[in-house]
XYZ file of C-alpha atoms in Angstrom:
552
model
C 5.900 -18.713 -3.058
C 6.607 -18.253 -6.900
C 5.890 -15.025 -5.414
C 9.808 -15.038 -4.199
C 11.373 -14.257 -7.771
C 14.695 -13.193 -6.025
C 15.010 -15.943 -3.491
C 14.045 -19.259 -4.691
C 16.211 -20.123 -7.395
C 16.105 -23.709 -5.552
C 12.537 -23.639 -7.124
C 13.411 -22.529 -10.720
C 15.929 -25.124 -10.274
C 13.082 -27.791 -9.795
C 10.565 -26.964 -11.646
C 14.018 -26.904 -14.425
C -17.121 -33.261 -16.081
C -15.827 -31.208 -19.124
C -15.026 -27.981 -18.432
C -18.175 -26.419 -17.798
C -17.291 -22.984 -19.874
C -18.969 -22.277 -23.181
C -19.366 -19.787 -25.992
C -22.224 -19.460 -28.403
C -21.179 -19.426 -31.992
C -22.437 -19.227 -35.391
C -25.088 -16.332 -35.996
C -25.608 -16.024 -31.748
C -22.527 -15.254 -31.227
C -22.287 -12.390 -34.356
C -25.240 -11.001 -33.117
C -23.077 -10.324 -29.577
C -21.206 -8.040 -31.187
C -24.455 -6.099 -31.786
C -26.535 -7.105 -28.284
C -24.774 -6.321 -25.356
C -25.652 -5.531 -21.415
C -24.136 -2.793 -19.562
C -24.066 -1.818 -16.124
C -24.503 1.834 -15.499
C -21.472 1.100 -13.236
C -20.098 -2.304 -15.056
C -16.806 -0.791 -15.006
C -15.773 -1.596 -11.208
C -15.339 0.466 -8.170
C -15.686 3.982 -8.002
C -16.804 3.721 -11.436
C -19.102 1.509 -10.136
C -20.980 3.863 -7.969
C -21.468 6.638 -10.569
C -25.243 5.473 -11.365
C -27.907 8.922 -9.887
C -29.825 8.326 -7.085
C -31.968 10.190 -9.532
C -32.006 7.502 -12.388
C -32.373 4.670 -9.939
C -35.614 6.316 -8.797
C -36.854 7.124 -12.118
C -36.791 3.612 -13.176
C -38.075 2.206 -9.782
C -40.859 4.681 -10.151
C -41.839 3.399 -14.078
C -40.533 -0.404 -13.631
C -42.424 -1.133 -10.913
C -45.650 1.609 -11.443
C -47.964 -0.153 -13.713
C -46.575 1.460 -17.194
C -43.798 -1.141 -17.361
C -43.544 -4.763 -18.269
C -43.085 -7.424 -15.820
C -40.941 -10.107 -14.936
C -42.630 -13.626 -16.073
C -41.063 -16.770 -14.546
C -39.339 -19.450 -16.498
C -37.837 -21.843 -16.165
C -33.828 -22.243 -17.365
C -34.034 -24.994 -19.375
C -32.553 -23.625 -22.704
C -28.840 -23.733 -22.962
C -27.929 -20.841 -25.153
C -29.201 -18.660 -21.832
C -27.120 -20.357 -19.516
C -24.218 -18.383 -18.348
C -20.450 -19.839 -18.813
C -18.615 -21.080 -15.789
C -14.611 -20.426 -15.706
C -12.612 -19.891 -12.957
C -9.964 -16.965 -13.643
C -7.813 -15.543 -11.640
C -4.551 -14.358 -11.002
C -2.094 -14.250 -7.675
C -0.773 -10.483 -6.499
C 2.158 -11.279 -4.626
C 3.202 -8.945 -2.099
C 6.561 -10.651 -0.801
C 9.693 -8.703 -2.164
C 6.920 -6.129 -3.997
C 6.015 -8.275 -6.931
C 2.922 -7.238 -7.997
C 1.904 -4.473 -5.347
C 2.565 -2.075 -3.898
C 5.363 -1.237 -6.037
C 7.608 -0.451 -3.526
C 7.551 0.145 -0.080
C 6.997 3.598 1.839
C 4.463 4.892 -0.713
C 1.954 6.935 0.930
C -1.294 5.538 1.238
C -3.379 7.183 -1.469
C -0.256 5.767 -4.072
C -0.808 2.302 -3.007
C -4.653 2.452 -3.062
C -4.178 4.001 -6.047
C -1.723 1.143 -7.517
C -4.095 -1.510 -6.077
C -7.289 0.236 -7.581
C -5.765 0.143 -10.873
C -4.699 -3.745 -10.743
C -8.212 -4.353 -9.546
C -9.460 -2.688 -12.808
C -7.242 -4.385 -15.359
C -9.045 -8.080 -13.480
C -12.586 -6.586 -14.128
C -11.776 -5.414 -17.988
C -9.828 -8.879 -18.339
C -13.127 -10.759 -17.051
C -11.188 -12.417 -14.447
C -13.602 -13.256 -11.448
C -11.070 -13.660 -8.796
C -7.727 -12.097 -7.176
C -5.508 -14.477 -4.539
C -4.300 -11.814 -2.618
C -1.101 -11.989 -0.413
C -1.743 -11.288 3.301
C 0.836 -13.062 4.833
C 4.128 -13.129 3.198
C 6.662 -13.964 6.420
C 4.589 -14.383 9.997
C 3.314 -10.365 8.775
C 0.001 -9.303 8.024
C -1.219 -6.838 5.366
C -3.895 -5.882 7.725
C -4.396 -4.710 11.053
C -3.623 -7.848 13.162
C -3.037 -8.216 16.970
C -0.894 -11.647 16.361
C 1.563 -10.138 13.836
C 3.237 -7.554 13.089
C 2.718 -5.352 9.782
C 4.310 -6.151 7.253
C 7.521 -4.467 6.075
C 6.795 -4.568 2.303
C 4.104 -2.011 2.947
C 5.930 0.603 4.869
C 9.784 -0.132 4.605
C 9.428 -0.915 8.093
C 8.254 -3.761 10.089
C 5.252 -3.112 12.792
C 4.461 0.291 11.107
C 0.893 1.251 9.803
C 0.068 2.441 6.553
C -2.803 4.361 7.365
C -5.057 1.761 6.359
C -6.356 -1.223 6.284
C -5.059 -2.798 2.988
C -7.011 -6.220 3.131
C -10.240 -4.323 4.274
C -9.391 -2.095 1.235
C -9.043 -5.209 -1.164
C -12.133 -6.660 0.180
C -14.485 -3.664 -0.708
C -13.372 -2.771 -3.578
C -12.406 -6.538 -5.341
C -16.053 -6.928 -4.525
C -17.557 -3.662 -6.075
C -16.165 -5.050 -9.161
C -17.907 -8.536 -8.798
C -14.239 -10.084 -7.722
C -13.709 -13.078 -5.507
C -10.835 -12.141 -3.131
C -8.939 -15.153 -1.489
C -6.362 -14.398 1.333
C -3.275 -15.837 0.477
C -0.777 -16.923 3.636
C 2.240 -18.205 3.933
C 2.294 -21.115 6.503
C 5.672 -21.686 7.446
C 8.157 -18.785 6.102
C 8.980 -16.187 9.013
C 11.764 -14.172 7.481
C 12.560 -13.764 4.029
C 16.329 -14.186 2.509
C 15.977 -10.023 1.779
C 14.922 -8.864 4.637
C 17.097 -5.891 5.832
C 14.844 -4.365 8.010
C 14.860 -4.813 12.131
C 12.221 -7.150 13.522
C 9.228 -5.708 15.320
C 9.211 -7.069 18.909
C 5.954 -8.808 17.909
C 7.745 -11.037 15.315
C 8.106 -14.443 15.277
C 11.432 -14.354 15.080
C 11.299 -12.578 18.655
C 8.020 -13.162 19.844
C 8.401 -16.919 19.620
C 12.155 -18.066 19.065
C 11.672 -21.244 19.963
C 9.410 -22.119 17.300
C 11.449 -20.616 14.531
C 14.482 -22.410 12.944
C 16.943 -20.748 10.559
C 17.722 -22.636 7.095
C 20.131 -21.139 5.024
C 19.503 -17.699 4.278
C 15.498 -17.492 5.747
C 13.634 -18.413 8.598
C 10.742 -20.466 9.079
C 8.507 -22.211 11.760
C 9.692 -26.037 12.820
C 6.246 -27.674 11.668
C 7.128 -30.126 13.897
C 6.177 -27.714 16.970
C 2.554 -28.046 17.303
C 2.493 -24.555 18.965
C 3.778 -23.529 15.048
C 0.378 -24.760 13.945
C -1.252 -23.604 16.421
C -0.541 -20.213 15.781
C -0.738 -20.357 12.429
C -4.635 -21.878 12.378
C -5.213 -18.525 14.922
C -4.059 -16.329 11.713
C -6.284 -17.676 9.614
C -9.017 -18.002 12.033
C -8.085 -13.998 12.770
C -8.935 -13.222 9.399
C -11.497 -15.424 8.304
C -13.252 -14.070 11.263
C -13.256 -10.539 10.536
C -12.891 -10.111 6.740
C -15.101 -11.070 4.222
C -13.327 -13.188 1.843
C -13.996 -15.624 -0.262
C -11.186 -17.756 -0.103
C -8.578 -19.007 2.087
C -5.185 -20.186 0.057
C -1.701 -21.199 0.884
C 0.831 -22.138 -1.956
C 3.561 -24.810 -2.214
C 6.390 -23.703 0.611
C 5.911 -26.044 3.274
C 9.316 -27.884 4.619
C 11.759 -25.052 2.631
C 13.107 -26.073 -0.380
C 16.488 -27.856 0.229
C 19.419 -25.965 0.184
C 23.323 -27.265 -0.362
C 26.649 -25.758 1.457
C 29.730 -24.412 0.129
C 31.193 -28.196 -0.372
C 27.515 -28.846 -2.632
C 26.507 -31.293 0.775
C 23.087 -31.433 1.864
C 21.835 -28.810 4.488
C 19.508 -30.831 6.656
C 16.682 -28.751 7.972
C 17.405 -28.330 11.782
C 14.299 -30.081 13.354
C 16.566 -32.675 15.922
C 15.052 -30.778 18.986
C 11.531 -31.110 17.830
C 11.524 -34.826 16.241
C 13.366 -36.055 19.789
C 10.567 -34.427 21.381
C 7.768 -36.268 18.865
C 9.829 -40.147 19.679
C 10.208 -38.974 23.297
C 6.626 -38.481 23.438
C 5.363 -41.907 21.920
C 5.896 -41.065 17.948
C 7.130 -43.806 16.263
C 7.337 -42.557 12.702
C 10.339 -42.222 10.370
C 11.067 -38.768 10.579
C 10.746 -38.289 6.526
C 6.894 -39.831 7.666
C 6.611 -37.602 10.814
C 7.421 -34.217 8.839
C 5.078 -35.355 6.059
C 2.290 -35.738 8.865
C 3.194 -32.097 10.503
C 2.056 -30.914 7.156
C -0.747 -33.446 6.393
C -2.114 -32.294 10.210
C -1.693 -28.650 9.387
C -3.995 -29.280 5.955
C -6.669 -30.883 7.524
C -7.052 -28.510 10.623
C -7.130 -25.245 8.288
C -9.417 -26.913 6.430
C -11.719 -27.692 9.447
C -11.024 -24.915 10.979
C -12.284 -22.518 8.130
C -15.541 -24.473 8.039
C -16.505 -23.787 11.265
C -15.874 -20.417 11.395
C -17.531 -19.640 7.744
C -18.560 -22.552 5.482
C -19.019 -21.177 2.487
C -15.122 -19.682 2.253
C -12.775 -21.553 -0.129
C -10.330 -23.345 0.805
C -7.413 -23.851 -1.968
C -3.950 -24.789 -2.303
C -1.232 -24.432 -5.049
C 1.384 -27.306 -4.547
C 4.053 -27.809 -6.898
C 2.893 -29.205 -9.962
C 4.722 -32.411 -9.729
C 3.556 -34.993 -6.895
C 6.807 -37.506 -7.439
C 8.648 -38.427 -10.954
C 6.831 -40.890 -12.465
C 3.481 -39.641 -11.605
C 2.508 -40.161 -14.790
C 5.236 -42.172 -16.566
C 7.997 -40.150 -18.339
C 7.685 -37.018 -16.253
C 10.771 -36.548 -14.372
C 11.818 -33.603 -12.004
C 11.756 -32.235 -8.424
C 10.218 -34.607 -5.979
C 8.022 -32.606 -3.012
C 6.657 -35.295 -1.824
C 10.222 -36.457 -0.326
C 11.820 -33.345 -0.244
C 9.388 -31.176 0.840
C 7.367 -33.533 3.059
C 4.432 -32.523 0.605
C 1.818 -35.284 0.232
C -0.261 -33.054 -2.281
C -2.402 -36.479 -3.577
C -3.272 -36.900 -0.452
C -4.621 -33.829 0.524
C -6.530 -34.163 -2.653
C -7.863 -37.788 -2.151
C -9.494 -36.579 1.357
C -11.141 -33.416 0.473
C -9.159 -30.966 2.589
C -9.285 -28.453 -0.268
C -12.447 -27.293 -1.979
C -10.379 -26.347 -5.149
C -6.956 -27.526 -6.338
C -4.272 -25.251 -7.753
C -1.068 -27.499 -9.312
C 1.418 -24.923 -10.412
C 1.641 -26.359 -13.779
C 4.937 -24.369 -14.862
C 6.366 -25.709 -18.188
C 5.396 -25.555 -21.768
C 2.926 -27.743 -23.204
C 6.251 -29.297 -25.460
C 8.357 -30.470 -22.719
C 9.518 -33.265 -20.339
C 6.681 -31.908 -17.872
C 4.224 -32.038 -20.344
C 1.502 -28.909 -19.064
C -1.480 -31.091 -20.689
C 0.428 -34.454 -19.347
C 0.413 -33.288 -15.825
C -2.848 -32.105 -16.015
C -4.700 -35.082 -16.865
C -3.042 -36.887 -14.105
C -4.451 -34.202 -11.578
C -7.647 -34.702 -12.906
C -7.472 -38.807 -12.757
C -6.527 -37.960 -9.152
C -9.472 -36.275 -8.018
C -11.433 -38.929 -5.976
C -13.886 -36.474 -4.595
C -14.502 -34.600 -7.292
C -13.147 -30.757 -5.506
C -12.090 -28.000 -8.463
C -9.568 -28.133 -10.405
C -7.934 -24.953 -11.611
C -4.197 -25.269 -12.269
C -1.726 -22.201 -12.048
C -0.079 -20.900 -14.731
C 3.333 -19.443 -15.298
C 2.117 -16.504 -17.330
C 5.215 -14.092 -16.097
C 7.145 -16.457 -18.340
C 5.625 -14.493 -21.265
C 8.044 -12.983 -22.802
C 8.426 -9.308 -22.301
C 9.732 -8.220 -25.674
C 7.928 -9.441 -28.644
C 10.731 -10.368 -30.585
C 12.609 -12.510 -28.054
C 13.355 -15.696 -28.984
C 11.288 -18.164 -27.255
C 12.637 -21.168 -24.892
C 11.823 -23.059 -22.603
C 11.925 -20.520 -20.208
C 11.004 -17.417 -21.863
C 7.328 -17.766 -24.507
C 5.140 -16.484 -26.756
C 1.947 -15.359 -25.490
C 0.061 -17.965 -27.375
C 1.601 -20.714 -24.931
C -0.389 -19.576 -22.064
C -3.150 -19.080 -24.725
C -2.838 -22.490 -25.880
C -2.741 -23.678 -22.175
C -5.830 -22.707 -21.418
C -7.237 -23.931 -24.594
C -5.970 -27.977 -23.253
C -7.928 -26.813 -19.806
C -10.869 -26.418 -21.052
C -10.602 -29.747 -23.130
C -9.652 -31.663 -19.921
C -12.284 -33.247 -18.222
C -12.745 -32.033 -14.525
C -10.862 -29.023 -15.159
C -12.793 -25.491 -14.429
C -10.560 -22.635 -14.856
C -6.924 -21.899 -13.991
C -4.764 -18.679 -11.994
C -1.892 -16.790 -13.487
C 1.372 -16.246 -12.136
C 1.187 -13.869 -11.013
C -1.110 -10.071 -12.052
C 1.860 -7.841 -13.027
C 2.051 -9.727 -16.671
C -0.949 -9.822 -17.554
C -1.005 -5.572 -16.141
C 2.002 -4.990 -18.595
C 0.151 -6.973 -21.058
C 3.509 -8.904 -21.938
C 3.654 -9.716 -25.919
C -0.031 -8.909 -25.990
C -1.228 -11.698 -23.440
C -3.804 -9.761 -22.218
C -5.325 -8.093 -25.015
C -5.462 -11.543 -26.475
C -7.107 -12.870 -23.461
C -9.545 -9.682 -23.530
C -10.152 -10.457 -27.144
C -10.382 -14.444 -26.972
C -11.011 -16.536 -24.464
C -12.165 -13.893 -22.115
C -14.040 -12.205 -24.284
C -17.211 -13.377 -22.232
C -17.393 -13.110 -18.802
C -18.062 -16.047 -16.865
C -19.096 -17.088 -13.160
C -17.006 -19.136 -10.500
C -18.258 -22.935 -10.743
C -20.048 -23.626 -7.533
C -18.646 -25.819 -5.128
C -22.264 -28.432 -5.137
C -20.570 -29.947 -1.752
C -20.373 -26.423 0.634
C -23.876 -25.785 1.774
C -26.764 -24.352 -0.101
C -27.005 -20.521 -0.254
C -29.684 -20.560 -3.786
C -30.745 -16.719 -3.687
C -34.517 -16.279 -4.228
C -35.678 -14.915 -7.472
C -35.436 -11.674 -8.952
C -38.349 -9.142 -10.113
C -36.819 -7.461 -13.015
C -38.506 -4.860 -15.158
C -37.510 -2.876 -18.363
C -38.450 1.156 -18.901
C -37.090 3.615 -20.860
C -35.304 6.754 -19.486
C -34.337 9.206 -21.216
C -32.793 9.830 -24.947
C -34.014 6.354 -25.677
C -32.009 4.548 -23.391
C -34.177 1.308 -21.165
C -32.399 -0.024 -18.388
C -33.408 -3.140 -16.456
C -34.287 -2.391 -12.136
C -33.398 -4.973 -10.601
C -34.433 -6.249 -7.060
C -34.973 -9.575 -5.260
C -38.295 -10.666 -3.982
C -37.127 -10.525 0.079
C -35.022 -7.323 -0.646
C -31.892 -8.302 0.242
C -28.856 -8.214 -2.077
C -27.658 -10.931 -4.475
C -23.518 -11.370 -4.978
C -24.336 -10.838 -8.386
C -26.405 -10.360 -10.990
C -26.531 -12.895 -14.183
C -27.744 -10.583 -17.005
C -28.385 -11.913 -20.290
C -30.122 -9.639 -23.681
C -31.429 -11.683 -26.000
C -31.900 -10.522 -29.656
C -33.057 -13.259 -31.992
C -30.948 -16.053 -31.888
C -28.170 -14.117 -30.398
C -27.529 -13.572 -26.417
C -24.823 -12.024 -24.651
C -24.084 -11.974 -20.879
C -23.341 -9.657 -18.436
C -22.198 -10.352 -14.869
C -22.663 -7.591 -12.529
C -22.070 -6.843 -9.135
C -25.499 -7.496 -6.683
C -25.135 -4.010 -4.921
C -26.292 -2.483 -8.012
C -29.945 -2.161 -9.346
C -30.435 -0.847 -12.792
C -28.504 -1.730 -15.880
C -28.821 -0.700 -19.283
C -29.493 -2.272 -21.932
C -27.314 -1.513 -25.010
C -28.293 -2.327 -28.889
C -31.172 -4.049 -30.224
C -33.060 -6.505 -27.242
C -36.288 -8.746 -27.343
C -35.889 -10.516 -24.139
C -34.110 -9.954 -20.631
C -33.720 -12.711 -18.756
C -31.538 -12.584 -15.308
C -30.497 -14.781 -12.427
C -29.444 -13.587 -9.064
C -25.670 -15.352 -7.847
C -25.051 -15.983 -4.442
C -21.625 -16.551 -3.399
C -20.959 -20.200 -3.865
C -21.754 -18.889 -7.643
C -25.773 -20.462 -6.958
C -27.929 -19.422 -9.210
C -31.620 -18.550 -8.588
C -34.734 -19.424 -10.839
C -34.224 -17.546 -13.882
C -36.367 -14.734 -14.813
C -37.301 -13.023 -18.179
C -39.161 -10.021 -19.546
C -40.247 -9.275 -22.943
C -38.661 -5.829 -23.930
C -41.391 -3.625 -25.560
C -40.486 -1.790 -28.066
């Protein structure tokens, strides 16, 4: 995808209800800087396990003995308590080693390590969600018996880390209360860079007949339903036996178009297949017929994930432009006839559960960022998320550079967000891609951390997947020891929440606290006269709310 830095300068060359998040102001929001909620394990991961089985016990033992106060229902009607909603998250490419690992042949403990510490930087950024690359070339970044590992981990295709690196991602994006979506690559089998010698369990061996060379990379005919085929049993592979929260594929579907040596045209080399398609009754042009491959392999992923787990996301990230025109006065690259991407479409039917335009240029330019988002949003008949990507490794990576059109100031991306929270029907967005915002380029992050992410916030629910509203919690405040009180936290049936909702209220001031549902104390930092708490399920459902008075 974008994730291709070194190989798709055909790419660069193109791309040359109100948002439901708020933040309390006025004297609640000074008195956050004085009430806040922490986690005994807030900070994710192994972090995130540090809380005694002795203190746990201890506040069982008093919360729920009959010295403590407890929970009294309520219900959630006043809207200072309720918690903001933002989708935030950012892509880690693995193709060519963007953003992890950081290059291949590492040993195993290094690139846990080095995937650990991006994981870390989301949870302290208040992100709630990492697109992670699985799939960069008919590979797999996890054990798979359809393809072959993937060369970017080892330096060889076919060879095992020692691990499991999606299982890995999984468990520990989710001990930090992070959505991880599983990020393929439909089409692309071998990637312009590749040195290394095909596994016999390739594509490009396994299944030559499916697989067409174009210019410098190789990629699956979509015109071969066996292509599709295959590609629906990947996702079905991992859907099926990983628990993530998203499925995603990005805007590579026909390649980009390439030119020869003379500047001509280089048709992509699908004769065989579209003779086949008329042979066999099709009557479409074939610019129609390859823009139905694609529509068909939309709609069947989208299907196909539904059946196998309903409540997994489903999200794409086209290019940002449908045609020129679309709306008046933007001009560019035109996927919808070059490559055979009907992105409004998939949009208009629903085969997508959130929407991802990568919305690459400045908010001052011929693609107008806030421009191109409105027309998304005007676009979205049946009402699926919209949360455009963002081109934050544009940021420029010394301060003092001089800013262009190609190179800004953090403030852009800043500003960017800013417009998408203005827009009507837009919910969050995703940054392109981790590794700026982990080298914190001209301060983006900090600012971020300081800003606009200053709260956290929970994924907006997708009302149309079905309903998974946890029951409620019993919560109960105690003190410990050297007057600290921490919250115990349980749900009435005993099972565990995805998260928990935390909020401390202290006068007219509240602050929030999202934490992950495996935990079940928290403590309670500063000055408090209420708790109240929701448990989140994993379409981001929230349960009755809950609130205890906090003795003194």
């Amino acid at each position: 995808m974008r994730a291709d830095e070194t190989a798709c300068s055909q790419k660069r060359e193109a791309i040359a209800q109100p948002p439901v998040f708020s933040v309390p102001s006025g004297p609640m929001m000074a008195s956050m800087t004085h009430a806040s909620v922490r986690l005994n394990s807030l900070c994710p991961g192994r972090l995130a396990r540090s809380a005694t089985r002795a203190v746990v016990a201890a506040v069982l033992l008093v919360t729920f003995g009959n010295v403590a106060a407890f929970a009294q229902q309520a219900t959630p009607t006043d809207a200072a308590i309720t918690v903001p909603r933002e989708f935030r998250a950012a892509w880690i490419a693995t193709v060519a080693n963007i953003d992890w690992p950081s290059k291949p042949g590492l040993p195993a403990e290094q690139q846990q390590a080095e995937l650990l510490e991006l994981l870390d930087q989301c949870a302290e950024l208040h992100l709630n969600a990492v697109i992670f690359q699985v799939r960069p070339a008919a590979d797999a970044l996890y054990a798979s018996q359809l393809e072959p590992w993937s060369q970017y981990l080892t330096g060889e295709m076919g060879q095992s880390p020692g691990y499991d690196p999606l299982a890995f991602a999984v468990a520990e994006a989710h001990a930090r209360g992070l959505e991880l979506h599983a990020w393929f690559n439909p089409y692309r089998v071998r990637h312009a860079d590749s040195k290394v010698t095909p596994s016999p369990n390739h594509a490009s061996q396994a299944m030559p007949e499916l697989v067409r060379t174009y210019g410098r990379y190789q990629w699956f005919d979509p015109g071969e339903p066996a292509a599709v085929d295959h590609f629906l049993a990947v996702v079905a592979d991992v859907v099926g036996r990983y628990d993530v929260d998203g499925v995603h594929i990005d805007d590579y579907f026909y390649p980009y178009p390439i030119n020869d040596d003379a500047g001509e045209h280089v048709p992509f080399p699908d004769d065989d297949s579209y003779a086949r398609a008329v042979a066999g009754g099709e009557t479409l042009s074939r610019d129609d017929w390859r823009r139905q491959n694609v529509d068909r392999l939309i709609e069947l992923m989208y299907s196909r994930v539904k059946e196998l787990r309903p409540l997994v996301k489903v999200g794409i990230s086209p290019f940002g432009i449908w045609r020129p025109q679309h709306p008046p006065g933007v001009t560019g690259f035109d996927q919808y006839a070059s490559l055979y991407a009907d992105a409004r479409k998939w949009y208009h039917e629903g085969w997508v559960d959130y929407f991802t335009p990568q919305l690459y240029w400045p908010i001052d330019s011929p693609q107008s960022y806030p421009k191109l988002l409105a027309w998304w949003a005007d676009e979205n008949t049946q009402r699926r998320h919209l949360w455009p990507g963002l081109f934050t490794s544009r940021v420029r990576t010394d301060p003092q550079a001089e800013t262009s059109r190609t190179v800004w100031p953090a403030e852009e991306i800043i500003r960017q967000i800013e417009l998408t929270r203005k827009q009507p029907g837009a919910t969050g967005e995703v940054h392109f891609s981790m590794k700026a915002l982990a080298a914190d380029r001209d301060g983006v992050a900090t600012k971020l951390r300081e800003g606009l992410y200053a709260q956290q916030a929970l994924v907006p629910v997708c009302d149309w997947l079905p309903d998974d509203t946890p029951p409620a919690p019993v919560i109960a405040v105690a003190p410990v020891k050297d007057d600290r009180r921490v919250v115990a936290l349980r749900l009435t049936d005993d099972s565990s929440p995805w998260l928990w909702a935390v909020r401390q209220i202290h006068g007219e001031g509240v602050s929030f606290t999202i934490v992950p549902g495996s935990q079940s104390t928290c403590e309670l930092i500063g000055p408090a006269d209420e708790v109240a708490v929701t448990a989140v399920s994993r379409n981001g459902r929230e349960s009755e709310l809950v609130r205890v008075t906090v003795g003194d």
